[in-house]
Amino acid sequence: MSETVKQILNRFQSDAYMGRQGKVYTDTSDFMRITGGDVIVFKDGHYLVLRDEVERSYGIEDPKYWVKRCRHLESGERRLLKLVFYEKFFLQMGDIKITCYRSPRKEARILDLVRGDLRFMQGFSAEDEKGNTIRVLDVVKGKRLDNWIYELDVDHRTYFFEYLPQILEKFIGACEAIAYLHANGEKHGDIRRDHLWRETSSGDYVWIDFDYTFDFHENPFGLDVFGLGGLLLYIVGKGFYSQNDIITLFGDKKKAPDIEQGDFLLVFKNRLANLHKIFPYIPEDLNWVLMHFSAGASVYYETVGEFLSELRPCLKNMR
Amino acid sequence: MDVNKILVAIDGSENSKRAVEYVADVVKGCRDFEITLLHIERLPDRDVFPDEDAWKKECVAHRGKIESFLSENKKMMAEYSIPEKMVSTDYMESCDSPLAKEPSFCSRGTSIARDILHVAEKGHFGTVVIGRRGVSKAEEFMFGSVSNKIVHSGKNCTIWVVQ
């Protein structure tokens, strides 16, 4: 007869307190039933489920039932378990609707590709008894980069001159990591602010979540490049600026600079790309890189390499 | 470059059908033209499917659909009184195709436009014809545009973009 959760806990961590002692799962197909107090067993590993992962956005918690926060009972360390969840959904980017898919296979493959490369989250994949590809992820000990930047309690000028050069240097490293994926025929698939984290002890930037995919043939990496542009805009601006934010910044509509539609992002039309207009100390060359993502642009970056070839000299000139 | 050789790139869409009809309309009644209907295989994304079998099944279905499309368009040219011997079809396989038949050149899947231009150059085609979807600026940035890339990168040939 197979072990109960109580027996498993006694064997590994007899002093562990667990309010609920649930069931032992060797088949994770029905992930909605698996909850705190259950134990998932696969590939000789025992994972005590603590709770479902949640995504926080605009103060609302969105549970991700297929991602379990766990304790690996053999080592006592925290792990994230991503269970198999096939999902087709539409990503709205401005006026454009993109069909996306969640692919456990893609993420498992990338985890293999980037093993030991700390620019990416680390982990491995293994199958449960029903052949479901479970991804076992190390928890990134840190904070979302955008939140860390937002919470720096300095004005933009101080931020720009005292913090940005170091941040930009690390961001360039993060872009090189994405270029490495592309060179290996892989795309991140979901480059956005909450998927780049800052590891607390090293200050290094770490990409997370590679399970999104989409089907673009002519420009397979275009969405990743666009994502990097959006991140750069946030990093340089220490936030995004809408028309209203600009008026607030200047205290009066009459004092605010003239902003045209072409100054905003091509896709998110309420985010100012031409930051030089509100922060004139932003150098022309850096602003020029940002303007490649604006509605007024006539030339776009097709590859991360092109993007970096113009971004790297900006950092050099800022120092 | 041979001015009598026309390469029509088709992807199975209505736009590409319009491109074939346009060429047929222009060439009808003329002799000594060589028309090739070219398809660059675009496999369904492997990662979208739960396992290899499901993906392979979709690849087979996709190929069947395109081969029918090629043959229908070839027949359609015959309706314009273009002799059958003047029209041929070319299906360029993806290098990752599970149905690959060891082709001499296969598509790596990173740029359809480059693959089309490669065929045009190797085959000395004087004209390349392509249909156009008509995408917005933002869509072009994110998804890319085959016709725009061909217009910008094509050399030593005439390019017809059919709207």
Short mmCIF file of N, CA and C in Angstrom, two decimals, chain B:
data_model
loop_
_atom_site.label_atom_id
_atom_site.label_comp_id
_atom_site.label_asym_id
_atom_site.label_seq_id
_atom_site.Cartn_x
_atom_site.Cartn_y
_atom_site.Cartn_z
N MET B 1 19.13 36.18 -65.18
CA MET B 1 17.70 36.50 -65.05
C MET B 1 16.99 36.28 -66.38
N ASP B 2 15.91 35.55 -66.33
CA ASP B 2 15.15 35.24 -67.54
C ASP B 2 13.79 35.95 -67.44
N VAL B 3 13.57 36.90 -68.32
CA VAL B 3 12.33 37.69 -68.24
C VAL B 3 11.08 36.85 -68.49
N ASN B 4 11.26 35.69 -69.08
CA ASN B 4 10.10 34.83 -69.35
C ASN B 4 9.76 33.91 -68.19
N LYS B 5 10.54 33.99 -67.13
CA LYS B 5 10.27 33.10 -65.99
C LYS B 5 9.62 33.90 -64.86
N ILE B 6 8.45 33.42 -64.44
CA ILE B 6 7.68 34.11 -63.38
C ILE B 6 7.51 33.18 -62.18
N LEU B 7 7.84 33.70 -61.03
CA LEU B 7 7.69 32.92 -59.79
C LEU B 7 6.54 33.53 -58.98
N VAL B 8 5.52 32.73 -58.73
CA VAL B 8 4.39 33.23 -57.94
C VAL B 8 4.41 32.53 -56.58
N ALA B 9 4.62 33.33 -55.52
CA ALA B 9 4.68 32.75 -54.18
C ALA B 9 3.28 32.67 -53.61
N ILE B 10 2.90 31.48 -53.16
CA ILE B 10 1.54 31.35 -52.64
C ILE B 10 1.55 30.66 -51.27
N ASP B 11 0.62 31.10 -50.42
CA ASP B 11 0.58 30.56 -49.06
C ASP B 11 -0.76 29.90 -48.73
N GLY B 12 -1.61 29.77 -49.72
CA GLY B 12 -2.91 29.12 -49.49
C GLY B 12 -4.01 30.11 -49.15
N SER B 13 -3.68 31.40 -49.14
CA SER B 13 -4.67 32.41 -48.78
C SER B 13 -5.39 32.95 -50.02
N GLU B 14 -6.44 33.69 -49.77
CA GLU B 14 -7.18 34.35 -50.86
C GLU B 14 -6.28 35.36 -51.58
N ASN B 15 -5.41 36.02 -50.81
CA ASN B 15 -4.50 37.01 -51.41
C ASN B 15 -3.59 36.35 -52.44
N SER B 16 -3.11 35.16 -52.09
CA SER B 16 -2.19 34.51 -53.03
C SER B 16 -2.97 33.98 -54.24
N LYS B 17 -4.24 33.62 -54.02
CA LYS B 17 -5.07 33.18 -55.15
C LYS B 17 -5.25 34.35 -56.13
N ARG B 18 -5.45 35.53 -55.55
CA ARG B 18 -5.60 36.73 -56.40
C ARG B 18 -4.33 36.99 -57.21
N ALA B 19 -3.18 36.72 -56.59
CA ALA B 19 -1.91 36.93 -57.28
C ALA B 19 -1.82 35.98 -58.48
N VAL B 20 -2.26 34.73 -58.28
CA VAL B 20 -2.22 33.75 -59.39
C VAL B 20 -3.17 34.20 -60.50
N GLU B 21 -4.36 34.65 -60.13
CA GLU B 21 -5.34 35.10 -61.13
C GLU B 21 -4.79 36.28 -61.92
N TYR B 22 -4.11 37.17 -61.22
CA TYR B 22 -3.56 38.36 -61.89
C TYR B 22 -2.51 37.94 -62.93
N VAL B 23 -1.64 37.03 -62.52
CA VAL B 23 -0.60 36.55 -63.44
C VAL B 23 -1.26 35.87 -64.64
N ALA B 24 -2.27 35.07 -64.38
CA ALA B 24 -2.96 34.36 -65.46
C ALA B 24 -3.56 35.37 -66.44
N ASP B 25 -4.13 36.42 -65.90
CA ASP B 25 -4.76 37.45 -66.73
C ASP B 25 -3.74 38.18 -67.60
N VAL B 26 -2.57 38.41 -67.03
CA VAL B 26 -1.52 39.13 -67.77
C VAL B 26 -0.91 38.23 -68.84
N VAL B 27 -0.69 36.97 -68.49
CA VAL B 27 0.08 36.08 -69.36
C VAL B 27 -0.78 35.38 -70.42
N LYS B 28 -2.09 35.34 -70.20
CA LYS B 28 -2.95 34.58 -71.12
C LYS B 28 -2.72 35.02 -72.57
N GLY B 29 -2.65 34.06 -73.42
CA GLY B 29 -2.43 34.36 -74.84
C GLY B 29 -0.97 34.47 -75.21
N CYS B 30 -0.10 34.58 -74.21
CA CYS B 30 1.33 34.69 -74.50
C CYS B 30 1.95 33.29 -74.53
N ARG B 31 3.00 33.15 -75.26
CA ARG B 31 3.71 31.87 -75.32
C ARG B 31 5.08 32.05 -74.66
N ASP B 32 5.73 30.95 -74.48
CA ASP B 32 7.13 30.94 -74.02
C ASP B 32 7.35 31.46 -72.60
N PHE B 33 6.30 31.54 -71.80
CA PHE B 33 6.51 31.89 -70.40
C PHE B 33 6.64 30.61 -69.57
N GLU B 34 7.40 30.73 -68.51
CA GLU B 34 7.47 29.61 -67.55
C GLU B 34 6.97 30.15 -66.23
N ILE B 35 5.88 29.58 -65.74
CA ILE B 35 5.31 30.07 -64.47
C ILE B 35 5.47 28.98 -63.41
N THR B 36 6.03 29.37 -62.28
CA THR B 36 6.15 28.41 -61.17
C THR B 36 5.34 28.93 -59.98
N LEU B 37 4.46 28.07 -59.49
CA LEU B 37 3.71 28.39 -58.27
C LEU B 37 4.49 27.79 -57.11
N LEU B 38 5.00 28.68 -56.25
CA LEU B 38 5.89 28.23 -55.18
C LEU B 38 5.21 28.35 -53.82
N HIS B 39 5.33 27.30 -53.05
CA HIS B 39 4.89 27.40 -51.64
C HIS B 39 6.06 27.07 -50.72
N ILE B 40 6.30 27.96 -49.76
CA ILE B 40 7.31 27.68 -48.73
C ILE B 40 6.55 27.10 -47.55
N GLU B 41 6.90 25.91 -47.20
CA GLU B 41 6.15 25.22 -46.15
C GLU B 41 6.29 25.96 -44.80
N ARG B 42 5.16 26.19 -44.20
CA ARG B 42 5.15 26.79 -42.86
C ARG B 42 4.48 25.78 -41.95
N LEU B 43 5.28 25.10 -41.20
CA LEU B 43 4.72 24.05 -40.34
C LEU B 43 3.96 24.68 -39.19
N PRO B 44 2.92 24.00 -38.74
CA PRO B 44 2.29 24.47 -37.51
C PRO B 44 3.31 24.41 -36.37
N ASP B 45 3.24 25.36 -35.45
CA ASP B 45 4.21 25.41 -34.36
C ASP B 45 4.10 24.14 -33.51
N ARG B 46 5.21 23.44 -33.44
CA ARG B 46 5.27 22.17 -32.72
C ARG B 46 4.82 22.30 -31.25
N ASP B 47 5.17 23.43 -30.66
CA ASP B 47 4.91 23.61 -29.23
C ASP B 47 3.43 23.78 -28.89
N VAL B 48 2.64 24.03 -29.93
CA VAL B 48 1.22 24.24 -29.69
C VAL B 48 0.50 22.92 -29.42
N PHE B 49 1.15 21.83 -29.82
CA PHE B 49 0.50 20.51 -29.71
C PHE B 49 1.01 19.75 -28.48
N PRO B 50 0.12 18.95 -27.88
CA PRO B 50 0.52 18.26 -26.66
C PRO B 50 1.59 17.18 -26.89
N ASP B 51 1.60 16.58 -28.10
CA ASP B 51 2.64 15.56 -28.34
C ASP B 51 2.99 15.52 -29.82
N GLU B 52 4.01 14.74 -30.14
CA GLU B 52 4.54 14.67 -31.51
C GLU B 52 3.51 14.12 -32.49
N ASP B 53 2.74 13.15 -32.04
CA ASP B 53 1.76 12.53 -32.94
C ASP B 53 0.71 13.55 -33.41
N ALA B 54 0.23 14.34 -32.46
CA ALA B 54 -0.78 15.35 -32.80
C ALA B 54 -0.20 16.37 -33.78
N TRP B 55 1.06 16.73 -33.55
CA TRP B 55 1.72 17.70 -34.44
C TRP B 55 1.90 17.11 -35.85
N LYS B 56 2.38 15.85 -35.91
CA LYS B 56 2.60 15.22 -37.21
C LYS B 56 1.30 15.10 -38.00
N LYS B 57 0.23 14.80 -37.29
CA LYS B 57 -1.08 14.68 -37.93
C LYS B 57 -1.46 16.01 -38.58
N GLU B 58 -1.20 17.07 -37.85
CA GLU B 58 -1.52 18.41 -38.37
C GLU B 58 -0.61 18.77 -39.55
N CYS B 59 0.65 18.32 -39.48
CA CYS B 59 1.58 18.58 -40.60
C CYS B 59 1.09 17.89 -41.87
N VAL B 60 0.61 16.67 -41.72
CA VAL B 60 0.10 15.91 -42.87
C VAL B 60 -1.12 16.64 -43.45
N ALA B 61 -2.02 17.05 -42.56
CA ALA B 61 -3.24 17.75 -43.02
C ALA B 61 -2.88 19.05 -43.72
N HIS B 62 -1.90 19.75 -43.16
CA HIS B 62 -1.47 21.04 -43.73
C HIS B 62 -0.90 20.83 -45.13
N ARG B 63 -0.05 19.82 -45.25
CA ARG B 63 0.55 19.57 -46.56
C ARG B 63 -0.51 19.21 -47.59
N GLY B 64 -1.44 18.38 -47.20
CA GLY B 64 -2.52 17.97 -48.11
C GLY B 64 -3.31 19.19 -48.60
N LYS B 65 -3.58 20.09 -47.68
CA LYS B 65 -4.36 21.29 -48.00
C LYS B 65 -3.61 22.16 -49.02
N ILE B 66 -2.32 22.34 -48.79
CA ILE B 66 -1.53 23.20 -49.69
C ILE B 66 -1.34 22.52 -51.05
N GLU B 67 -1.12 21.21 -51.05
CA GLU B 67 -0.94 20.53 -52.34
C GLU B 67 -2.22 20.64 -53.17
N SER B 68 -3.37 20.55 -52.51
CA SER B 68 -4.64 20.72 -53.25
C SER B 68 -4.73 22.16 -53.78
N PHE B 69 -4.32 23.10 -52.96
CA PHE B 69 -4.38 24.51 -53.36
C PHE B 69 -3.49 24.76 -54.58
N LEU B 70 -2.30 24.17 -54.56
CA LEU B 70 -1.39 24.33 -55.69
C LEU B 70 -2.00 23.74 -56.95
N SER B 71 -2.55 22.54 -56.81
CA SER B 71 -3.09 21.91 -58.01
C SER B 71 -4.35 22.61 -58.52
N GLU B 72 -5.18 23.13 -57.61
CA GLU B 72 -6.37 23.90 -58.04
C GLU B 72 -5.95 25.15 -58.81
N ASN B 73 -4.90 25.81 -58.32
CA ASN B 73 -4.45 27.04 -58.99
C ASN B 73 -3.80 26.76 -60.34
N LYS B 74 -3.17 25.60 -60.43
CA LYS B 74 -2.59 25.21 -61.71
C LYS B 74 -3.72 24.97 -62.72
N LYS B 75 -4.77 24.31 -62.24
CA LYS B 75 -5.93 24.06 -63.10
C LYS B 75 -6.57 25.37 -63.51
N MET B 76 -6.63 26.28 -62.54
CA MET B 76 -7.26 27.58 -62.82
C MET B 76 -6.51 28.31 -63.94
N MET B 77 -5.20 28.15 -63.99
CA MET B 77 -4.42 28.79 -65.06
C MET B 77 -4.81 28.20 -66.42
N ALA B 78 -5.11 26.90 -66.39
CA ALA B 78 -5.52 26.25 -67.64
C ALA B 78 -6.83 26.86 -68.15
N GLU B 79 -7.67 27.31 -67.24
CA GLU B 79 -8.93 27.94 -67.64
C GLU B 79 -8.70 29.27 -68.35
N TYR B 80 -7.52 29.85 -68.15
CA TYR B 80 -7.14 31.08 -68.86
C TYR B 80 -6.42 30.74 -70.18
N SER B 81 -6.55 29.48 -70.57
CA SER B 81 -5.91 28.98 -71.80
C SER B 81 -4.39 29.06 -71.75
N ILE B 82 -3.85 28.93 -70.56
CA ILE B 82 -2.39 28.87 -70.44
C ILE B 82 -2.01 27.40 -70.51
N PRO B 83 -1.18 27.01 -71.47
CA PRO B 83 -0.85 25.58 -71.63
C PRO B 83 -0.27 24.99 -70.36
N GLU B 84 -0.64 23.77 -70.07
CA GLU B 84 -0.23 23.11 -68.83
C GLU B 84 1.29 23.05 -68.70
N LYS B 85 1.95 22.87 -69.84
CA LYS B 85 3.42 22.73 -69.79
C LYS B 85 4.11 24.02 -69.37
N MET B 86 3.37 25.14 -69.45
CA MET B 86 3.97 26.42 -69.03
C MET B 86 3.94 26.61 -67.50
N VAL B 87 3.16 25.78 -66.81
CA VAL B 87 2.98 26.00 -65.37
C VAL B 87 3.50 24.80 -64.56
N SER B 88 4.32 25.11 -63.58
CA SER B 88 4.76 24.04 -62.68
C SER B 88 4.56 24.47 -61.22
N THR B 89 4.63 23.51 -60.33
CA THR B 89 4.48 23.84 -58.90
C THR B 89 5.74 23.40 -58.15
N ASP B 90 6.01 24.11 -57.09
CA ASP B 90 7.19 23.80 -56.27
C ASP B 90 6.80 23.94 -54.80
N TYR B 91 6.97 22.89 -54.07
CA TYR B 91 6.63 22.89 -52.64
C TYR B 91 7.95 22.78 -51.87
N MET B 92 8.38 23.92 -51.31
CA MET B 92 9.65 23.86 -50.57
C MET B 92 9.38 23.42 -49.13
N GLU B 93 9.94 22.28 -48.81
CA GLU B 93 9.70 21.72 -47.48
C GLU B 93 10.42 22.50 -46.39
N SER B 94 9.85 22.43 -45.22
CA SER B 94 10.53 22.97 -44.05
C SER B 94 11.61 21.96 -43.66
N CYS B 95 12.75 22.50 -43.19
CA CYS B 95 13.83 21.59 -42.75
C CYS B 95 13.38 20.74 -41.57
N ASP B 96 12.38 21.21 -40.84
CA ASP B 96 11.92 20.48 -39.66
C ASP B 96 10.72 19.58 -39.94
N SER B 97 10.35 19.47 -41.21
CA SER B 97 9.16 18.70 -41.52
C SER B 97 9.33 17.21 -41.17
N PRO B 98 8.34 16.64 -40.50
CA PRO B 98 8.43 15.20 -40.22
C PRO B 98 8.21 14.36 -41.48
N LEU B 99 7.79 15.03 -42.57
CA LEU B 99 7.51 14.32 -43.82
C LEU B 99 8.61 14.59 -44.86
N ALA B 100 9.71 15.17 -44.41
CA ALA B 100 10.76 15.62 -45.34
C ALA B 100 11.27 14.47 -46.22
N LYS B 101 11.50 14.84 -47.49
CA LYS B 101 11.99 13.83 -48.45
C LYS B 101 13.41 14.17 -48.89
N GLU B 102 14.25 14.57 -47.95
CA GLU B 102 15.64 14.96 -48.23
C GLU B 102 15.73 15.93 -49.40
N PRO B 103 15.14 17.11 -49.27
CA PRO B 103 15.20 18.07 -50.37
C PRO B 103 16.60 18.67 -50.50
N SER B 104 16.90 19.21 -51.67
CA SER B 104 18.22 19.81 -51.87
C SER B 104 18.32 21.13 -51.09
N PHE B 105 17.18 21.78 -50.91
CA PHE B 105 17.17 23.02 -50.12
C PHE B 105 15.88 23.04 -49.33
N CYS B 106 15.97 23.37 -48.07
CA CYS B 106 14.75 23.41 -47.27
C CYS B 106 14.66 24.74 -46.54
N SER B 107 13.47 25.06 -46.08
CA SER B 107 13.25 26.33 -45.39
C SER B 107 13.55 26.18 -43.91
N ARG B 108 14.39 27.10 -43.41
CA ARG B 108 14.72 27.04 -41.98
C ARG B 108 13.60 27.64 -41.14
N GLY B 109 12.67 28.32 -41.81
CA GLY B 109 11.51 28.85 -41.11
C GLY B 109 11.73 30.20 -40.46
N THR B 110 12.88 30.82 -40.71
CA THR B 110 13.12 32.12 -40.07
C THR B 110 12.71 33.28 -40.96
N SER B 111 12.68 33.08 -42.28
CA SER B 111 12.21 34.15 -43.17
C SER B 111 11.70 33.56 -44.48
N ILE B 112 10.41 33.65 -44.64
CA ILE B 112 9.80 33.16 -45.88
C ILE B 112 10.27 34.01 -47.06
N ALA B 113 10.38 35.31 -46.82
CA ALA B 113 10.80 36.22 -47.89
C ALA B 113 12.18 35.82 -48.43
N ARG B 114 13.09 35.55 -47.52
CA ARG B 114 14.44 35.15 -47.95
C ARG B 114 14.39 33.84 -48.73
N ASP B 115 13.54 32.92 -48.31
CA ASP B 115 13.44 31.63 -49.03
C ASP B 115 12.90 31.86 -50.44
N ILE B 116 11.91 32.72 -50.56
CA ILE B 116 11.34 33.00 -51.90
C ILE B 116 12.43 33.61 -52.80
N LEU B 117 13.16 34.56 -52.24
CA LEU B 117 14.19 35.23 -53.05
C LEU B 117 15.33 34.27 -53.40
N HIS B 118 15.58 33.33 -52.52
CA HIS B 118 16.61 32.32 -52.81
C HIS B 118 16.18 31.49 -54.03
N VAL B 119 14.92 31.06 -54.03
CA VAL B 119 14.41 30.26 -55.17
C VAL B 119 14.46 31.10 -56.45
N ALA B 120 14.09 32.39 -56.32
CA ALA B 120 14.07 33.27 -57.49
C ALA B 120 15.47 33.40 -58.08
N GLU B 121 16.45 33.56 -57.20
CA GLU B 121 17.82 33.75 -57.66
C GLU B 121 18.37 32.47 -58.30
N LYS B 122 18.18 31.36 -57.61
CA LYS B 122 18.70 30.09 -58.12
C LYS B 122 18.04 29.70 -59.44
N GLY B 123 16.76 30.02 -59.55
CA GLY B 123 16.02 29.63 -60.75
C GLY B 123 16.03 30.69 -61.85
N HIS B 124 16.77 31.79 -61.63
CA HIS B 124 16.89 32.90 -62.61
C HIS B 124 15.52 33.45 -63.01
N PHE B 125 14.64 33.59 -62.05
CA PHE B 125 13.31 34.14 -62.37
C PHE B 125 13.43 35.66 -62.58
N GLY B 126 12.80 36.13 -63.62
CA GLY B 126 12.84 37.57 -63.93
C GLY B 126 11.78 38.33 -63.15
N THR B 127 10.72 37.63 -62.73
CA THR B 127 9.63 38.30 -62.01
C THR B 127 9.22 37.47 -60.80
N VAL B 128 9.03 38.15 -59.69
CA VAL B 128 8.50 37.50 -58.49
C VAL B 128 7.16 38.14 -58.18
N VAL B 129 6.15 37.32 -57.97
CA VAL B 129 4.81 37.85 -57.71
C VAL B 129 4.35 37.38 -56.33
N ILE B 130 3.76 38.31 -55.60
CA ILE B 130 3.29 37.94 -54.26
C ILE B 130 2.01 38.71 -53.93
N GLY B 131 1.11 38.07 -53.22
CA GLY B 131 -0.10 38.75 -52.76
C GLY B 131 0.22 39.54 -51.51
N ARG B 132 -0.64 40.47 -51.18
CA ARG B 132 -0.39 41.31 -50.00
C ARG B 132 -1.59 41.28 -49.08
N ARG B 133 -1.32 41.10 -47.78
CA ARG B 133 -2.40 41.05 -46.80
C ARG B 133 -2.94 42.43 -46.47
N GLY B 134 -2.01 43.41 -46.45
CA GLY B 134 -2.41 44.75 -46.03
C GLY B 134 -2.42 44.83 -44.52
N VAL B 135 -1.23 44.94 -43.93
CA VAL B 135 -1.15 44.98 -42.47
C VAL B 135 -0.88 46.39 -41.97
N SER B 136 -1.23 46.64 -40.71
CA SER B 136 -0.95 47.94 -40.12
C SER B 136 0.54 48.02 -39.79
N LYS B 137 0.97 49.24 -39.46
CA LYS B 137 2.36 49.48 -39.11
C LYS B 137 2.77 48.62 -37.90
N ALA B 138 1.89 48.59 -36.92
CA ALA B 138 2.20 47.84 -35.70
C ALA B 138 2.26 46.34 -36.00
N GLU B 139 1.35 45.86 -36.82
CA GLU B 139 1.35 44.43 -37.18
C GLU B 139 2.63 44.08 -37.94
N GLU B 140 3.03 45.01 -38.81
CA GLU B 140 4.24 44.74 -39.59
C GLU B 140 5.44 44.63 -38.66
N PHE B 141 5.49 45.51 -37.66
CA PHE B 141 6.60 45.48 -36.71
C PHE B 141 6.63 44.15 -35.97
N MET B 142 5.49 43.73 -35.51
CA MET B 142 5.49 42.55 -34.65
C MET B 142 5.46 41.23 -35.42
N PHE B 143 4.67 41.19 -36.48
CA PHE B 143 4.53 39.91 -37.19
C PHE B 143 5.43 39.81 -38.42
N GLY B 144 5.85 40.97 -38.92
CA GLY B 144 6.63 40.98 -40.16
C GLY B 144 5.72 40.96 -41.37
N SER B 145 6.26 41.35 -42.50
CA SER B 145 5.48 41.35 -43.74
C SER B 145 6.35 40.76 -44.84
N VAL B 146 5.88 39.64 -45.38
CA VAL B 146 6.66 38.96 -46.42
C VAL B 146 6.80 39.87 -47.64
N SER B 147 5.68 40.49 -48.05
CA SER B 147 5.73 41.30 -49.27
C SER B 147 6.67 42.50 -49.10
N ASN B 148 6.62 43.15 -47.93
CA ASN B 148 7.51 44.29 -47.72
C ASN B 148 8.97 43.87 -47.73
N LYS B 149 9.24 42.75 -47.13
CA LYS B 149 10.63 42.29 -47.09
C LYS B 149 11.12 41.95 -48.50
N ILE B 150 10.23 41.38 -49.30
CA ILE B 150 10.63 41.05 -50.68
C ILE B 150 10.89 42.33 -51.47
N VAL B 151 10.01 43.30 -51.28
CA VAL B 151 10.19 44.57 -52.01
C VAL B 151 11.53 45.20 -51.62
N HIS B 152 11.87 45.13 -50.34
CA HIS B 152 13.09 45.78 -49.89
C HIS B 152 14.35 44.98 -50.19
N SER B 153 14.21 43.66 -50.21
CA SER B 153 15.43 42.84 -50.34
C SER B 153 15.63 42.24 -51.73
N GLY B 154 14.60 42.24 -52.56
CA GLY B 154 14.70 41.62 -53.88
C GLY B 154 15.71 42.33 -54.77
N LYS B 155 16.53 41.55 -55.47
CA LYS B 155 17.53 42.13 -56.38
C LYS B 155 17.45 41.42 -57.71
N ASN B 156 17.78 42.16 -58.77
CA ASN B 156 17.86 41.59 -60.12
C ASN B 156 16.58 40.91 -60.59
N CYS B 157 15.47 41.40 -60.12
CA CYS B 157 14.20 40.86 -60.64
C CYS B 157 13.12 41.93 -60.48
N THR B 158 12.06 41.75 -61.22
CA THR B 158 10.92 42.65 -61.07
C THR B 158 10.00 42.04 -60.02
N ILE B 159 9.40 42.89 -59.20
CA ILE B 159 8.52 42.36 -58.17
C ILE B 159 7.11 42.92 -58.35
N TRP B 160 6.15 42.04 -58.44
CA TRP B 160 4.75 42.48 -58.51
C TRP B 160 4.09 42.15 -57.16
N VAL B 161 3.52 43.16 -56.55
CA VAL B 161 2.79 42.93 -55.31
C VAL B 161 1.30 43.12 -55.63
N VAL B 162 0.54 42.07 -55.46
CA VAL B 162 -0.88 42.11 -55.86
C VAL B 162 -1.74 42.32 -54.62
N GLN B 163 -2.50 43.39 -54.62
CA GLN B 163 -3.36 43.71 -53.47
C GLN B 163 -4.70 43.02 -53.62
#
